[in-house]
JSON list of C-alpha atoms in Angstrom, two decimals:
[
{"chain": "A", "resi": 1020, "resn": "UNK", "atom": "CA", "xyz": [5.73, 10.32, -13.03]},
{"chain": "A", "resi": 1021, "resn": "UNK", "atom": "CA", "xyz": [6.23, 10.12, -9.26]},
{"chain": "A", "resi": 1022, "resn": "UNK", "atom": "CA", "xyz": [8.79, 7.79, -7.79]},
{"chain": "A", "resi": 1023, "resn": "UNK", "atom": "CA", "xyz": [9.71, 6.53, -4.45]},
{"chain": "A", "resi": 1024, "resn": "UNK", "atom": "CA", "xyz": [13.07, 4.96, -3.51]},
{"chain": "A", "resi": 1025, "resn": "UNK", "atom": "CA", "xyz": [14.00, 3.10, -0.33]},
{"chain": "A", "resi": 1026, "resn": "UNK", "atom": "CA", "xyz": [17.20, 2.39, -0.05]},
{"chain": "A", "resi": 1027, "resn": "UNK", "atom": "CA", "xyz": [18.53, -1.27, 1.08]},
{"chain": "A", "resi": 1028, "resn": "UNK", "atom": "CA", "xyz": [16.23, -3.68, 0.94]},
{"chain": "A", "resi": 1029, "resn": "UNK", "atom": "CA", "xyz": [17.12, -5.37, 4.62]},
{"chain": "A", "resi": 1030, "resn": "UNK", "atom": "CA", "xyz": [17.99, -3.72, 7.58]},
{"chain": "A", "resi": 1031, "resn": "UNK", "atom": "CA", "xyz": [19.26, -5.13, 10.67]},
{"chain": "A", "resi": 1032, "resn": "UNK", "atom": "CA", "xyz": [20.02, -3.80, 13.78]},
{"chain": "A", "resi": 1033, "resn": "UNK", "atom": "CA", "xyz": [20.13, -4.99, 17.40]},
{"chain": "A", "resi": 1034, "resn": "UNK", "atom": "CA", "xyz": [17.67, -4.56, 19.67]},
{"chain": "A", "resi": 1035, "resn": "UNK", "atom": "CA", "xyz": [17.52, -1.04, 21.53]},
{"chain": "A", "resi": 1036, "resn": "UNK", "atom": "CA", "xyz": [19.24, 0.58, 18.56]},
{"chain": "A", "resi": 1037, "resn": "UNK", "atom": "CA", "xyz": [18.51, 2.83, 16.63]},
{"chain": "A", "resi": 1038, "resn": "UNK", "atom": "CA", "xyz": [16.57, 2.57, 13.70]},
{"chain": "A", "resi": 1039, "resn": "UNK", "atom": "CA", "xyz": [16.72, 4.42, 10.45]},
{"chain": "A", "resi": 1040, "resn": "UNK", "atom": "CA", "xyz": [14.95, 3.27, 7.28]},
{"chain": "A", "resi": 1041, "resn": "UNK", "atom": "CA", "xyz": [16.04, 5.57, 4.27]},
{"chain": "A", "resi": 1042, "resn": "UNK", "atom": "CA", "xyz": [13.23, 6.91, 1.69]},
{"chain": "A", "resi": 1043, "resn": "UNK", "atom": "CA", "xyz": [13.61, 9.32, -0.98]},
{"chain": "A", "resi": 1044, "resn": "UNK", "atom": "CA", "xyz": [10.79, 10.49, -3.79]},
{"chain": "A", "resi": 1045, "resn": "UNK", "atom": "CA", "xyz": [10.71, 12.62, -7.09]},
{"chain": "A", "resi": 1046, "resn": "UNK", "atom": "CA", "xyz": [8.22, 15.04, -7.73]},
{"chain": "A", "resi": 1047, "resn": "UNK", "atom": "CA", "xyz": [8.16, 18.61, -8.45]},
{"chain": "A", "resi": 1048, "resn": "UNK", "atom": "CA", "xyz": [5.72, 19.73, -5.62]},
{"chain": "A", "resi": 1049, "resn": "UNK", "atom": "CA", "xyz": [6.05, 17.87, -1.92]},
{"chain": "A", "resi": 1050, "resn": "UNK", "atom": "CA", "xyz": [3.27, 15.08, -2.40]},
{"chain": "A", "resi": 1051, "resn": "UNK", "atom": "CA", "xyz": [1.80, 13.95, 0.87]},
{"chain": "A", "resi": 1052, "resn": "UNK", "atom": "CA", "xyz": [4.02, 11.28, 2.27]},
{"chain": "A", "resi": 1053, "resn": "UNK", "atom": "CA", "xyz": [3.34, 7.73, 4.06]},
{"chain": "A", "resi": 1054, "resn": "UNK", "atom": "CA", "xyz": [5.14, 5.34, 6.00]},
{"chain": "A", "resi": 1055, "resn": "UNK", "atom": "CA", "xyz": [3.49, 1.49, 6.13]},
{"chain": "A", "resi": 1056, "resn": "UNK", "atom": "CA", "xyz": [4.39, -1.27, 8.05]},
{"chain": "A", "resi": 1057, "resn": "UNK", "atom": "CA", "xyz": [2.96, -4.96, 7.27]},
{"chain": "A", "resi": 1058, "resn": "UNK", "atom": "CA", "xyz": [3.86, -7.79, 9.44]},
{"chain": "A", "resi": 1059, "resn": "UNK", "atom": "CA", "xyz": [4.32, -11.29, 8.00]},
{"chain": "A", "resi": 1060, "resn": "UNK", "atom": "CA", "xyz": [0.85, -12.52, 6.08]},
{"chain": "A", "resi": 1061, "resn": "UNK", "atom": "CA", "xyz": [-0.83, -9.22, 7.33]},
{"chain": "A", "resi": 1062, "resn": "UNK", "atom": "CA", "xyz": [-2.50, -6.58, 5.34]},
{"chain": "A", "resi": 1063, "resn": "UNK", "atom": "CA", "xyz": [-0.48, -2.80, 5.31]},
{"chain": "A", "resi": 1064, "resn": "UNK", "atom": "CA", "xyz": [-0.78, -0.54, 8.27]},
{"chain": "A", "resi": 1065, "resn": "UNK", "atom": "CA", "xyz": [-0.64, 3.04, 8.45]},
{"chain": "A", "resi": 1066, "resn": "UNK", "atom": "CA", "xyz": [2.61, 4.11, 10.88]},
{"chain": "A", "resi": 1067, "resn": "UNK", "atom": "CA", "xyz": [2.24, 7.94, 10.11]},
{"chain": "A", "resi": 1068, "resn": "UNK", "atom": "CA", "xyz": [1.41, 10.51, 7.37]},
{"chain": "A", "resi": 1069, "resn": "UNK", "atom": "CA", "xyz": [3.28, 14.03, 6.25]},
{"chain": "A", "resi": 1070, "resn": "UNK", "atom": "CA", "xyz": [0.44, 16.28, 4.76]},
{"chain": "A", "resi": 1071, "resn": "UNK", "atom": "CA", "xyz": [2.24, 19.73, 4.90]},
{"chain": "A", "resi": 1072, "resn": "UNK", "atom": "CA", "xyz": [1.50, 20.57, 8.49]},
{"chain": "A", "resi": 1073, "resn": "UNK", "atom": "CA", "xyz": [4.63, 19.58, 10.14]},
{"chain": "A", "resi": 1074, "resn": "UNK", "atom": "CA", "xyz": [7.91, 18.67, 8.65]},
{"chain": "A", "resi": 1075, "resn": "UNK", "atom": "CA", "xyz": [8.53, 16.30, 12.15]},
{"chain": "A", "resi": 1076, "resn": "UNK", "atom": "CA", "xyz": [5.86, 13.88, 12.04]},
{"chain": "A", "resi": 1077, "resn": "UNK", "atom": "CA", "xyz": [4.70, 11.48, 14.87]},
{"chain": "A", "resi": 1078, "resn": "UNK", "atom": "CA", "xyz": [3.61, 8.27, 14.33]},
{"chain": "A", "resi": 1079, "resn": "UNK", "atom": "CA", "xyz": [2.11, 5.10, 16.55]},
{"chain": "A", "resi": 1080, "resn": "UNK", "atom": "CA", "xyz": [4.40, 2.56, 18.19]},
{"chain": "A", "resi": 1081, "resn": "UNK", "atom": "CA", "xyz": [7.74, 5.36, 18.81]},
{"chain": "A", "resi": 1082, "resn": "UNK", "atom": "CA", "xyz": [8.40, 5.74, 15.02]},
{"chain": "A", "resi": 1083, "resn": "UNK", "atom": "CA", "xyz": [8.79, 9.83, 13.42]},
{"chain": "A", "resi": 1084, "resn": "UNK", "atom": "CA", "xyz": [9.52, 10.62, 10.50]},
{"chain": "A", "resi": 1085, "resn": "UNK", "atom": "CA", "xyz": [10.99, 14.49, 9.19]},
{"chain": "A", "resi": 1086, "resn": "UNK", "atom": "CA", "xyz": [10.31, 15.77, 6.00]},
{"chain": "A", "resi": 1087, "resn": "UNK", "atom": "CA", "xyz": [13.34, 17.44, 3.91]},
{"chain": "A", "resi": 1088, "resn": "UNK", "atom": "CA", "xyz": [12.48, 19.54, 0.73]},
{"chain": "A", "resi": 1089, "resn": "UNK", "atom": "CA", "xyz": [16.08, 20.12, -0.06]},
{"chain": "A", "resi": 1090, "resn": "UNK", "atom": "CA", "xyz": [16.94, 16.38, 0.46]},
{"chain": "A", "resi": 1091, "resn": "UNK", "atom": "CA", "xyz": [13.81, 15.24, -1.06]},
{"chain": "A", "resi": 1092, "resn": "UNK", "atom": "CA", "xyz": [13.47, 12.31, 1.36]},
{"chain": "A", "resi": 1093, "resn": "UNK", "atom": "CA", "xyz": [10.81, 10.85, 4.03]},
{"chain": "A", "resi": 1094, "resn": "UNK", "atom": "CA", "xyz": [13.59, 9.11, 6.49]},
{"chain": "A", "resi": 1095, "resn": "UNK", "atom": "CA", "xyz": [11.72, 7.23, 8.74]},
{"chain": "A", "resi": 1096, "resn": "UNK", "atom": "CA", "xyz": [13.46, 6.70, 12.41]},
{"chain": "A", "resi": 1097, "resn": "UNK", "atom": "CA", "xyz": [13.07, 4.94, 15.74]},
{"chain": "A", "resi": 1098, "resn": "UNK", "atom": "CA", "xyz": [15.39, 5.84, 19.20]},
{"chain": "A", "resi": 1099, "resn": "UNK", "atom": "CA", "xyz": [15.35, 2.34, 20.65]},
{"chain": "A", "resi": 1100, "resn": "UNK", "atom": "CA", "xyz": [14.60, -1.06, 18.23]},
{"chain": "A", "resi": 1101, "resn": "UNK", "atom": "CA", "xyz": [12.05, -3.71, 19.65]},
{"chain": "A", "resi": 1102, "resn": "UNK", "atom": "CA", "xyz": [11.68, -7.35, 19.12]},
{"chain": "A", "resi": 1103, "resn": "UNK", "atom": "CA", "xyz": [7.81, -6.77, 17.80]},
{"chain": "A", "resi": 1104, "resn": "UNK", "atom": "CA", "xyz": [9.27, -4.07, 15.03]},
{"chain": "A", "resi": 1105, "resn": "UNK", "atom": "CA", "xyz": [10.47, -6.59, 13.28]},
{"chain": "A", "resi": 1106, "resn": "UNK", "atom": "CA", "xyz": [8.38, -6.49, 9.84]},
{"chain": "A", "resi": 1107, "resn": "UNK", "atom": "CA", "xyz": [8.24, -4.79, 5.83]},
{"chain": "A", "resi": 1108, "resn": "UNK", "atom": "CA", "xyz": [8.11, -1.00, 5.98]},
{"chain": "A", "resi": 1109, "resn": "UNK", "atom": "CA", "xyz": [6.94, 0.57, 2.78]},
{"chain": "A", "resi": 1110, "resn": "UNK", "atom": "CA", "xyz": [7.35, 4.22, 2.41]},
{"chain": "A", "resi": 1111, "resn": "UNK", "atom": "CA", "xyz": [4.75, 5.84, -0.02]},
{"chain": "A", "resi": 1112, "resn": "UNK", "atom": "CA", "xyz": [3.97, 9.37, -2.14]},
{"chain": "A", "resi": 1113, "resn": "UNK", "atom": "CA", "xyz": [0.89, 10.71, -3.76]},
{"chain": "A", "resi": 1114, "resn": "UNK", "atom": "CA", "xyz": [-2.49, 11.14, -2.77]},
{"chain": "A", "resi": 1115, "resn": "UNK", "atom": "CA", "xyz": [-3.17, 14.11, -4.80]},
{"chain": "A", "resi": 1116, "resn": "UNK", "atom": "CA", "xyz": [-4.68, 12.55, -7.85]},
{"chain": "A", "resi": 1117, "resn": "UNK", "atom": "CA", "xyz": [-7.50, 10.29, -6.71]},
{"chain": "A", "resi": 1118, "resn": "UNK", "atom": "CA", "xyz": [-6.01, 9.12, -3.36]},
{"chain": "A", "resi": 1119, "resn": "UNK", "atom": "CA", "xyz": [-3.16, 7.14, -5.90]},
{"chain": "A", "resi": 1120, "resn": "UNK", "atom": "CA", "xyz": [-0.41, 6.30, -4.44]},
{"chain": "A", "resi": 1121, "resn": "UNK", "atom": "CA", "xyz": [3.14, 4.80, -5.48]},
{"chain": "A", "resi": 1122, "resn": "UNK", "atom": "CA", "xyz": [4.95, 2.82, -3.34]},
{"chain": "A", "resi": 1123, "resn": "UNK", "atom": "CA", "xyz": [8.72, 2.19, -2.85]},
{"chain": "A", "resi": 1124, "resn": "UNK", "atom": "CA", "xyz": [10.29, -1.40, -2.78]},
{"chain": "A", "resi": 1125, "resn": "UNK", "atom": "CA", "xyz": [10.05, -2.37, 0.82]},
{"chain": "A", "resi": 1126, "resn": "UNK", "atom": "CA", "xyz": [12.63, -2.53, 3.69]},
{"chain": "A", "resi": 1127, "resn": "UNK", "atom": "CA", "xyz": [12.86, -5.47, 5.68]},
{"chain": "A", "resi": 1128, "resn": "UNK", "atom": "CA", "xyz": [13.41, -4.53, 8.73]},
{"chain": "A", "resi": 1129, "resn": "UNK", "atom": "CA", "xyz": [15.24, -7.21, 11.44]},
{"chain": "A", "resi": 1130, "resn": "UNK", "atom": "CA", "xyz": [16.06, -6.95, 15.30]},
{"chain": "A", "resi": 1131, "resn": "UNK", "atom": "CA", "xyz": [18.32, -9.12, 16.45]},
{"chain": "A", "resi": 1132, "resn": "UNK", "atom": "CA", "xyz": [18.75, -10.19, 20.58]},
{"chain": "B", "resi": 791, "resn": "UNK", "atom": "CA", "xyz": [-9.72, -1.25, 12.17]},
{"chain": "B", "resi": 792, "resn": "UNK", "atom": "CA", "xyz": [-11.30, 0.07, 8.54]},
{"chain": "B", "resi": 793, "resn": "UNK", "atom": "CA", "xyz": [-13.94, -2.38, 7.54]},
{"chain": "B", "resi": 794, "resn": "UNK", "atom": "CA", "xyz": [-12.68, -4.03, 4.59]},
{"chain": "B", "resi": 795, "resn": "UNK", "atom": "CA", "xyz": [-12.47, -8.10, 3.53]},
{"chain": "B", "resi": 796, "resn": "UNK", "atom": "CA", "xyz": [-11.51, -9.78, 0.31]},
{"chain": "B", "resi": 797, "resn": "UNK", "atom": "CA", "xyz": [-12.31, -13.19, -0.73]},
{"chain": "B", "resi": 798, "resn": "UNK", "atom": "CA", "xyz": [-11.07, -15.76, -1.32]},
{"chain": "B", "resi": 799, "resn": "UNK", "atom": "CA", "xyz": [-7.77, -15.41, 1.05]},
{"chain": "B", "resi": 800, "resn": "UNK", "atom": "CA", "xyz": [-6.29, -18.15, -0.45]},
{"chain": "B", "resi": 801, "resn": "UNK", "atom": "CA", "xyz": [-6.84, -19.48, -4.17]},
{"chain": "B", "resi": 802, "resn": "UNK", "atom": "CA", "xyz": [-4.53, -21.95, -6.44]},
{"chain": "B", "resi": 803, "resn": "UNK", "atom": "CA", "xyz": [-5.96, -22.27, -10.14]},
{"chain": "B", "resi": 804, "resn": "UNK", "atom": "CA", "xyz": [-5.12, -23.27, -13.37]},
{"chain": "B", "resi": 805, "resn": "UNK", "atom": "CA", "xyz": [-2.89, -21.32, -16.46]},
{"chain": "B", "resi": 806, "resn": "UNK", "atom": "CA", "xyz": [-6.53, -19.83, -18.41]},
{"chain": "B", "resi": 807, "resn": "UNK", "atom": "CA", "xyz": [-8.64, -20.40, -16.02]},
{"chain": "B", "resi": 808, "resn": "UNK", "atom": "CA", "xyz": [-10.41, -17.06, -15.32]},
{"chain": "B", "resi": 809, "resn": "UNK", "atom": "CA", "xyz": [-10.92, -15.86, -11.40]},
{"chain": "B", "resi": 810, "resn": "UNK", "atom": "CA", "xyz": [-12.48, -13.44, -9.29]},
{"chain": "B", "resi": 811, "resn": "UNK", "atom": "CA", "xyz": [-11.12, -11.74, -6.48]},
{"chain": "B", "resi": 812, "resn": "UNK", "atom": "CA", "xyz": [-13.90, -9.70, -4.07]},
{"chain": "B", "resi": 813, "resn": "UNK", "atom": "CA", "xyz": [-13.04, -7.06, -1.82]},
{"chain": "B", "resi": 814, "resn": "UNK", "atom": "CA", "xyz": [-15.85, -5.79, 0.37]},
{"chain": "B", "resi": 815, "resn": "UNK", "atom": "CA", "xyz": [-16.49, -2.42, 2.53]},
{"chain": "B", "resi": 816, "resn": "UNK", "atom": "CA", "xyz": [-18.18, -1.19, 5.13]},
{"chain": "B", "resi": 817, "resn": "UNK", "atom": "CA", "xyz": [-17.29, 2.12, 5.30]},
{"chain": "B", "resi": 818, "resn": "UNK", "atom": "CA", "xyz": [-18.67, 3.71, 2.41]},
{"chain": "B", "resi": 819, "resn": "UNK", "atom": "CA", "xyz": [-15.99, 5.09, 1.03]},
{"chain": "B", "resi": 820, "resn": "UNK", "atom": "CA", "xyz": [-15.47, 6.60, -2.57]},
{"chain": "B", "resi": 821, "resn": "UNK", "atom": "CA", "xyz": [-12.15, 5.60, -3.66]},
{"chain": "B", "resi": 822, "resn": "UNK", "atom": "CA", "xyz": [-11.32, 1.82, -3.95]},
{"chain": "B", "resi": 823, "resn": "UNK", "atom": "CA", "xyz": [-7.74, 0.06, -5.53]},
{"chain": "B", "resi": 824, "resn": "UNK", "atom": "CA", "xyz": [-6.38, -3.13, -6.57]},
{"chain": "B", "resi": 825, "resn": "UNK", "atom": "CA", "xyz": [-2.81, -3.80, -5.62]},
{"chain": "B", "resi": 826, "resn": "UNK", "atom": "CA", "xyz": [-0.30, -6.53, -6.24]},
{"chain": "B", "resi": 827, "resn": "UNK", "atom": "CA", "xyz": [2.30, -7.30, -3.81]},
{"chain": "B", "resi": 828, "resn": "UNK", "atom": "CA", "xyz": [5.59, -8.82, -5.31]},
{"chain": "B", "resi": 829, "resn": "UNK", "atom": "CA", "xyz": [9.34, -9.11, -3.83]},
{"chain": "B", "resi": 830, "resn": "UNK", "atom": "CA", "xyz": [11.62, -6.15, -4.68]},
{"chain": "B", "resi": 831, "resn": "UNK", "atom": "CA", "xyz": [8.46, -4.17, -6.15]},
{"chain": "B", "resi": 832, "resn": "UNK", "atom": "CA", "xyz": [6.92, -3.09, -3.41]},
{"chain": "B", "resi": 833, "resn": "UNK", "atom": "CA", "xyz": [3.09, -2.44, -3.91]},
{"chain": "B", "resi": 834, "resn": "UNK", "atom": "CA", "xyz": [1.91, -1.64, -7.39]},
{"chain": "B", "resi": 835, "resn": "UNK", "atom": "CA", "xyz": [-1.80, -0.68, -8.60]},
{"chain": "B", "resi": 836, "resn": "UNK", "atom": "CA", "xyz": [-3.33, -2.68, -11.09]},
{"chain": "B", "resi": 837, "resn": "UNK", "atom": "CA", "xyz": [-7.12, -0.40, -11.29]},
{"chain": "B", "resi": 838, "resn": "UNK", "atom": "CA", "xyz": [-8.85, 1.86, -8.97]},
{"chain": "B", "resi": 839, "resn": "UNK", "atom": "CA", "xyz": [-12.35, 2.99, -8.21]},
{"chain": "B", "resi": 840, "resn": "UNK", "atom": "CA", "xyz": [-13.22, 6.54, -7.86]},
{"chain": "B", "resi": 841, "resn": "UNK", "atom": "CA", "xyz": [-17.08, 5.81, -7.20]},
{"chain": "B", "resi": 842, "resn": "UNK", "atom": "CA", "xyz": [-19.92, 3.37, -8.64]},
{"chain": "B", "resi": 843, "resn": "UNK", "atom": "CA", "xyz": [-19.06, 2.17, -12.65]},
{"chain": "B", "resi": 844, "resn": "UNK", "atom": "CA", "xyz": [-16.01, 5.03, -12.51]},
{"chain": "B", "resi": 845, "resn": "UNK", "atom": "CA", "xyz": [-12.68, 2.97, -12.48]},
{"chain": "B", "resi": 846, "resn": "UNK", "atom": "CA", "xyz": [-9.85, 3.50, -14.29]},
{"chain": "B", "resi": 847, "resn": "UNK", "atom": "CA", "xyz": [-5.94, 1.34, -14.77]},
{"chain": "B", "resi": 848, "resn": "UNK", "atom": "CA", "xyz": [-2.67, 1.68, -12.99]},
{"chain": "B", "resi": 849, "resn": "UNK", "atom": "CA", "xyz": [0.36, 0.77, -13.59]},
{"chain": "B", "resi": 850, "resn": "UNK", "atom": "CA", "xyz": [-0.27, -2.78, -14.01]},
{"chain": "B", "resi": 851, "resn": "UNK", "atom": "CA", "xyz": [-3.60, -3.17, -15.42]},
{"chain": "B", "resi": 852, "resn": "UNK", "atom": "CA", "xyz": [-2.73, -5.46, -18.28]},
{"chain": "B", "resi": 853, "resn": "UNK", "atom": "CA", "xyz": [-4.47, -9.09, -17.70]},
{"chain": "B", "resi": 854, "resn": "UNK", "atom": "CA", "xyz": [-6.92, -7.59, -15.33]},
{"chain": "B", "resi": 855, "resn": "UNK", "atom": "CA", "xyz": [-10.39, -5.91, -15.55]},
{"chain": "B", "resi": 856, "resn": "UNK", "atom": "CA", "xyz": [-12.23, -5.03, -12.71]},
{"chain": "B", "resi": 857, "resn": "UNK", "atom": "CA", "xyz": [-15.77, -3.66, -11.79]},
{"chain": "B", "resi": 858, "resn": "UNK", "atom": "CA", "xyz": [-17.78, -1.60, -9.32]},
{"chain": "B", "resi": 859, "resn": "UNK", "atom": "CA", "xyz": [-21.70, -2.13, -9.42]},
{"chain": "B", "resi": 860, "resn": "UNK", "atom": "CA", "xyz": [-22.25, -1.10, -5.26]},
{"chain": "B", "resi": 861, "resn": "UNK", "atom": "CA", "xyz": [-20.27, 1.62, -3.47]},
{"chain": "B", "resi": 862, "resn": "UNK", "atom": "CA", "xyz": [-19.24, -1.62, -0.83]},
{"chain": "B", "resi": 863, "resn": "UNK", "atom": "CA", "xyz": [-17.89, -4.09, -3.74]},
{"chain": "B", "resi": 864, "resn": "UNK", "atom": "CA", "xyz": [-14.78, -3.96, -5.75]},
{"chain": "B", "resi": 865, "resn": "UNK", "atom": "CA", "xyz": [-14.29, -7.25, -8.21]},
{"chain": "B", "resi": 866, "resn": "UNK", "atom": "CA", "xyz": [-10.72, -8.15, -10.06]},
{"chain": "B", "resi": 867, "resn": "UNK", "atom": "CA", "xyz": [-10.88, -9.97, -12.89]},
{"chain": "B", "resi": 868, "resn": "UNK", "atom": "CA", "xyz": [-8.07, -12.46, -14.23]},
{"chain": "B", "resi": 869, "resn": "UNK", "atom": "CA", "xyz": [-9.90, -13.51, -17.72]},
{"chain": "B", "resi": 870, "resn": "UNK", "atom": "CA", "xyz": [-7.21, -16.14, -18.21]},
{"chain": "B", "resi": 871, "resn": "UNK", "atom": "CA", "xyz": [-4.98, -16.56, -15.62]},
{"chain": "B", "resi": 872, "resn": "UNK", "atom": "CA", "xyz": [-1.14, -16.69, -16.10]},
{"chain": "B", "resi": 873, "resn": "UNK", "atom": "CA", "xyz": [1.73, -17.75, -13.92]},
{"chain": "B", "resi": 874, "resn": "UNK", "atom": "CA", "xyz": [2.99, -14.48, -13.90]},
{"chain": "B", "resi": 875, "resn": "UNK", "atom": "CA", "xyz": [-0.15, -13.15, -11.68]},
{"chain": "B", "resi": 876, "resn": "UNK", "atom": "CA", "xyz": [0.85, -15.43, -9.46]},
{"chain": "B", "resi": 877, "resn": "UNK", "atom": "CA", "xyz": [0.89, -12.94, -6.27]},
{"chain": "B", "resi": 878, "resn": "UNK", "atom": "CA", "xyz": [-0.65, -11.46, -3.34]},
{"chain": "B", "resi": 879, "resn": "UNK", "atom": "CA", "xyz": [-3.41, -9.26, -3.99]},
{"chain": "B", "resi": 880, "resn": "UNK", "atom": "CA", "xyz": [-4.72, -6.26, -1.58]},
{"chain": "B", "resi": 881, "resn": "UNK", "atom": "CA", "xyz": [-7.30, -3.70, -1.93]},
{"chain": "B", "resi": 882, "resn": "UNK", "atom": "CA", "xyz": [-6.91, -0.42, -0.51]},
{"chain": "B", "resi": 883, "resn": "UNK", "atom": "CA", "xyz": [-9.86, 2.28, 0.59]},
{"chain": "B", "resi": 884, "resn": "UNK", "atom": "CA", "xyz": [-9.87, 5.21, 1.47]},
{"chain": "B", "resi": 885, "resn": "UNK", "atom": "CA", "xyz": [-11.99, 9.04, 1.31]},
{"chain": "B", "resi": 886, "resn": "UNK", "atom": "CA", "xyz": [-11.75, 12.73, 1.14]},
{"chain": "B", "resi": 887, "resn": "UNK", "atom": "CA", "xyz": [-11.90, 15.16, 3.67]},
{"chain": "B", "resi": 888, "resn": "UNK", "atom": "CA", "xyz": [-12.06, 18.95, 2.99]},
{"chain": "B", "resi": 889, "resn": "UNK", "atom": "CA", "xyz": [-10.94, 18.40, -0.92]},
{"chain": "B", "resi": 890, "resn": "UNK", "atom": "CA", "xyz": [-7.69, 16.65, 0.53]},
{"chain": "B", "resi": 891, "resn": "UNK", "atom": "CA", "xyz": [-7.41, 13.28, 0.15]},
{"chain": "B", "resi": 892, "resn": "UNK", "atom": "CA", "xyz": [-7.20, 10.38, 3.30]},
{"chain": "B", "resi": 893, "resn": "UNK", "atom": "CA", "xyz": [-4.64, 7.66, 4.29]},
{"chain": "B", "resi": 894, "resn": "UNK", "atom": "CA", "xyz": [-5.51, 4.12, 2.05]},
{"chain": "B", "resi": 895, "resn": "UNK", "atom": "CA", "xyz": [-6.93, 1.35, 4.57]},
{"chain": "B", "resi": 896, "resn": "UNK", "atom": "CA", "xyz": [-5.82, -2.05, 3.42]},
{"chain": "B", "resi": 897, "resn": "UNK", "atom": "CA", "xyz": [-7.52, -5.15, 3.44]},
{"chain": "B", "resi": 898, "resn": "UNK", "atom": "CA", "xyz": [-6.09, -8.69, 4.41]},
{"chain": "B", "resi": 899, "resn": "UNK", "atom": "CA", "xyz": [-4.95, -10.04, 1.21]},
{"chain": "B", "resi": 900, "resn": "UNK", "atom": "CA", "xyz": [-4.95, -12.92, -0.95]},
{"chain": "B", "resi": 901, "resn": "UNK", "atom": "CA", "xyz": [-2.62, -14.99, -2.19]},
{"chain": "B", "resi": 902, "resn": "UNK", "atom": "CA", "xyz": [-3.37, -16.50, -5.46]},
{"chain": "B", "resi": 903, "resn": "UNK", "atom": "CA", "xyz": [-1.48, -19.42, -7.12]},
{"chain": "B", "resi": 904, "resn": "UNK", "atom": "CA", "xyz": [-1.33, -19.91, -10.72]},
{"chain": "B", "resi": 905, "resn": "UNK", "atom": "CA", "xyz": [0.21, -23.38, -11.74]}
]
């Protein structure tokens, strides 16, 4: 069965730092790969997607994320924090078996002054 | 944004009452989920929808039953509520393009109460 770990649960970092939220999956073959972000009493949004076409993916609002086979992980990254990133980023595998996906925990992520 | 709702967004009910949560599309897509949102765990499907009458569990189907009678409509079913369903619910869509399958488009939420 497929998992996904993010490590640390809250992140905080100042604003105009960098930020780096950590995620790491199991599986045999590379699944395709999601990042999420849900602001406070919002539904999930979709920040980017890794479908095998490019380990460097681009997503909306400044955030990339690179793909590592050897290091199994989905690291998700930002040059310069902003007040408005503040939010729950979810970092998810699957999609090959009916769309399913699993999710990991959920990092809190807060940007301090 | 993907054309989805769910109703009721809000909902506090009674240990063995039964409820009904809707979600609602407008994009005709095939594939349709129930998630449950809870801290430290992250997002975790309950059942899922892979076209009309075809649904199947997840992870975290016990307690629940669900049904698909129109491509738009997705219904979860609590037959007797507990206070461990107490959670927020979303439903997810989401397609195929080309034999691979799309990015899941979330709906709103809702937050049910179980006293």
């Amino acid at each position: 069965a497929q998992s996904v770990t993010q490590l640390g649960s809250h992140v905080s970092v100042s604003e105009g730092a960098l930020v780096l939220l950590r995620c790491n999956y199991s599986s045999s073959v590379p699944p395709y790969l999601f990042w999420y972000v849900q602001y406070p009493n919002q539904g999930l949004q979709l920040l980017l997607k890794y479908t095998s076409a490019a380990t460097l993916v681009k997503g909306i609002n400044g955030f990339e994320a690179e793909f590592k086979k050897s290091e199994t992980s989905f690291h998700l990254t930002k040059p310069s924090a902003h007040m408005s990133d503040a939010a729950e980023y979810f970092c998810a595998a699957g999609g090959t078996s009916y769309g399913k996906l699993t999710f990991g925990q959920g990092t809190i992520l807060t940007v301090h002054p | 944004d993907a054309g989805i709702t769910q109703s009721p967004r809000h909902k506090v009910t009674e240990t063995g009452t039964p409820v009904t949560l809707r979600c609602h599309q407008t994009e005709n897509h095939r594939y349709m989920y129930w998630y449950r949102q809870d801290p430290g765990h992250g997002l975790r499907l309950i059942h899922y929808s892979y076209g009309v009458k075809d649904t199947d569990k997840g992870e975290v189907s016990d307690g629940y039953s669900v049904s698909r009678s129109k491509t738009e409509d997705f219904l979860l079913t609590l037959e007797s509520a507990t206070s461990s369903q107490t959670s927020v619910y979303f439903c997810a869509i989401s397609d195929q393009t080309g034999g691979s399958y799309n990015e899941q488009f979330f709906g709103p939420g809702t937050r049910l109460t179980v006293l």
